[in-house]
CSV table of C-alpha atoms in Angstrom, one decimal:
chain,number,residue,atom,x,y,z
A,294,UNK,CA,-67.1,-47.4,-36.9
A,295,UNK,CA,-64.8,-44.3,-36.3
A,296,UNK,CA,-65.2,-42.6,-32.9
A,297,UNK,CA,-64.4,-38.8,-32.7
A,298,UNK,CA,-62.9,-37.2,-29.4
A,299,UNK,CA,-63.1,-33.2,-29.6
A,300,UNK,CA,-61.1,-30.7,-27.0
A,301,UNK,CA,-60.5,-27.4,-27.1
A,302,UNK,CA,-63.2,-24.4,-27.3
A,303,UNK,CA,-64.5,-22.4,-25.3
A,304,UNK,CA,-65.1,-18.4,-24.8
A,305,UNK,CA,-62.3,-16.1,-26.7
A,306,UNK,CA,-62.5,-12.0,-27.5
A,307,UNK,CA,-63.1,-10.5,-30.8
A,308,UNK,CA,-59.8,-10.8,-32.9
A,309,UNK,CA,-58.4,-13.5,-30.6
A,310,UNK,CA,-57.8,-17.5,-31.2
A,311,UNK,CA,-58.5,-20.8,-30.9
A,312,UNK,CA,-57.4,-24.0,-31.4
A,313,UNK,CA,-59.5,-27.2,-31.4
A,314,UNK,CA,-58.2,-30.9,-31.9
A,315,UNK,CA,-59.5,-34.2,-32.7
A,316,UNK,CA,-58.8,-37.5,-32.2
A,317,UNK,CA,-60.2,-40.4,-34.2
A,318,UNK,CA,-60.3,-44.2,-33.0
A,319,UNK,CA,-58.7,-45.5,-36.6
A,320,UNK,CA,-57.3,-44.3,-39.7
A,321,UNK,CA,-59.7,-41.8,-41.6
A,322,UNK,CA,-59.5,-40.6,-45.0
A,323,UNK,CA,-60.7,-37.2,-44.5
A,324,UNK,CA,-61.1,-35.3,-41.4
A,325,UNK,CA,-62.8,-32.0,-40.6
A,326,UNK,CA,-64.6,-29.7,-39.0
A,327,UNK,CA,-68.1,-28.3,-39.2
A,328,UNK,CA,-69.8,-25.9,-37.3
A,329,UNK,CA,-73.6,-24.8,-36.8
A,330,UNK,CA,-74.8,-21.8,-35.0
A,331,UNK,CA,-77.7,-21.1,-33.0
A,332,UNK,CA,-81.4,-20.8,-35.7
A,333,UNK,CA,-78.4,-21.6,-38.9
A,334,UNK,CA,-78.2,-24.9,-40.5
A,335,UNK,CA,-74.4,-27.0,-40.2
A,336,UNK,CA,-72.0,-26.1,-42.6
A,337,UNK,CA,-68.6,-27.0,-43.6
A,338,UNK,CA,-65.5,-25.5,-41.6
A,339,UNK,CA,-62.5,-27.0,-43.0
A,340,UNK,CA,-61.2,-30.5,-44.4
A,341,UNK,CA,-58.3,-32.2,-44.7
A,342,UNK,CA,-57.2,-35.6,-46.2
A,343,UNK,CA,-54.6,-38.0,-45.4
A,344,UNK,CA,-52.5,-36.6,-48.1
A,345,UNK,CA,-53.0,-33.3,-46.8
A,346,UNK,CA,-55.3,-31.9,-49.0
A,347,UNK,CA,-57.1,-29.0,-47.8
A,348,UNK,CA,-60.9,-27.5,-47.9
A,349,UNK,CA,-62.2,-24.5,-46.1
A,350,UNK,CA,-65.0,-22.9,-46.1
A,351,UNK,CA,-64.4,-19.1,-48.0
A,352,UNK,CA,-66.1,-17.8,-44.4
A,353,UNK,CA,-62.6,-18.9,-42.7
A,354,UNK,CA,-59.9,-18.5,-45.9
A,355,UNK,CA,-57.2,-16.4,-44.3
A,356,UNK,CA,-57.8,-17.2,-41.0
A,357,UNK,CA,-58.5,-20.5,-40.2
A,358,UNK,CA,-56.0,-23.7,-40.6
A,359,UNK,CA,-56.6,-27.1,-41.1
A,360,UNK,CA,-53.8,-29.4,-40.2
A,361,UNK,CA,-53.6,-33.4,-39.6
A,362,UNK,CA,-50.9,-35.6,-38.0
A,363,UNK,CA,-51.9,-39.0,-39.2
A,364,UNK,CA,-49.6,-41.4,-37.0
A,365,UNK,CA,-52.0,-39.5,-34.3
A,366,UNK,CA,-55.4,-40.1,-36.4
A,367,UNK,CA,-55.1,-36.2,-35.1
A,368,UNK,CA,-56.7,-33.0,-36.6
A,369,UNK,CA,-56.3,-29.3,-35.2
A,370,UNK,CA,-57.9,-26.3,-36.2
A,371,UNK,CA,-55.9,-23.6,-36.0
A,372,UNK,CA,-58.2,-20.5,-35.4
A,373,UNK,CA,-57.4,-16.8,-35.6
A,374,UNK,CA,-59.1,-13.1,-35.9
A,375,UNK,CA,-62.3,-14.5,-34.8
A,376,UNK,CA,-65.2,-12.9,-34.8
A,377,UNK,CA,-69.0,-12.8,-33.2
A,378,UNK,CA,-70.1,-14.9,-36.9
A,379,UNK,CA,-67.7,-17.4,-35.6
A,380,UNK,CA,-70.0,-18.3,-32.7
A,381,UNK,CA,-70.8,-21.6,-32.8
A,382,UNK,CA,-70.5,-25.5,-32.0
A,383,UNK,CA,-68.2,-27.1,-33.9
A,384,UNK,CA,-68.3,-30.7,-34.8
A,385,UNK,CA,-65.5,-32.7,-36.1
A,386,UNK,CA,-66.5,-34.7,-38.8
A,387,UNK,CA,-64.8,-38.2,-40.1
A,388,UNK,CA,-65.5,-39.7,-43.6
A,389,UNK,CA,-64.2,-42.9,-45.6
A,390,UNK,CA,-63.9,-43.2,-49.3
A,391,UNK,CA,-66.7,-45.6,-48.9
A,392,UNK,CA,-69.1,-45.4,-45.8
A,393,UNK,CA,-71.1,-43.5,-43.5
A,394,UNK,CA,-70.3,-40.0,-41.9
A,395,UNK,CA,-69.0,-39.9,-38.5
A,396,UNK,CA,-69.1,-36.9,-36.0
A,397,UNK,CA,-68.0,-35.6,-32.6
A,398,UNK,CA,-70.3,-34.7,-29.8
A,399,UNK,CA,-69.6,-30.6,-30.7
A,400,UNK,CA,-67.7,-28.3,-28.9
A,401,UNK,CA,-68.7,-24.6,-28.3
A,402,UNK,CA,-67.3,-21.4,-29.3
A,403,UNK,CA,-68.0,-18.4,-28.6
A,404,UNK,CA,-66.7,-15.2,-29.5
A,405,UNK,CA,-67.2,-11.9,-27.3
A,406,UNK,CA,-67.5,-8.4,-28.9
C-alpha cells in the first residue's frame, strides 16, 4: 500500500504559477500527476520514474515540469503560464511495475482570467 500526501494549490492569475508536491509513504516506481476538471473525465498531467524518465501530457509541454527527489519518495510539479483550461483538481498518482494504482485525495487549482 502506498499512501499519497499532496500540498500546494490553490487560486493563481492567468499567466502566473504553481507548484504542487507529493509525498509517498515508500519507494514508488512512477510518480505523477493527474488532473480532472469540473463535467471532463481525469487525464494524465505528467509522470516521472525513478530513473527520471519523463511523461506529460502535450496540454502542459512547455510549461509544466515534472521532477522527483527519490531519497524524499518526493514529486513536484513545477507549473507556469497557466491558464483558465488549467482549472482543475489534481491528483497525484503512484504506480508499481506490478500492482494496483494509488492516488492522493486531490488538490484544487484554479486559474483566474
Amino acid at each position: 500500500q502506498v499512501q499519497l500526501v499532496e500540498s500546494g494549490g490553490g487560486l493563481v492569475q492567468y499567466g502566473g504559477s504553481l507548484n504542487l508536491s507529493c509525498v509517498a509513504s515508500t519507494t514508488t516506481f512512477k510518480l505523477g500527476w493527474y488532473r480532472q476538471a469540473p463535467g471532463k473525465q481525469r487525464e494524465l498531467v505528467a509522470t516521472i520514474t525513478t530513473g527520471g524518465r519523463a511523461t506529460y501530457a502535450d496540454a502542459v509541454k512547455g510549461r509544466f515540469t515534472i521532477s522527483r527527489d527519490n531519497a524524499k519518495n518526493t514529486v513536484i510539479l513545477q507549473m507556469n503560464s497557466l491558464k483558465p483550461d488549467d482549472t482543475a483538481v489534481y491528483y497525484c498518482n503512484g504506480q508499481n511495475i506490478i500492482g494496483p494504482q494509488y492516488w492522493g485525495q486531490g488538490t484544487h487549482v484554479t486559474v483566474s482570467t
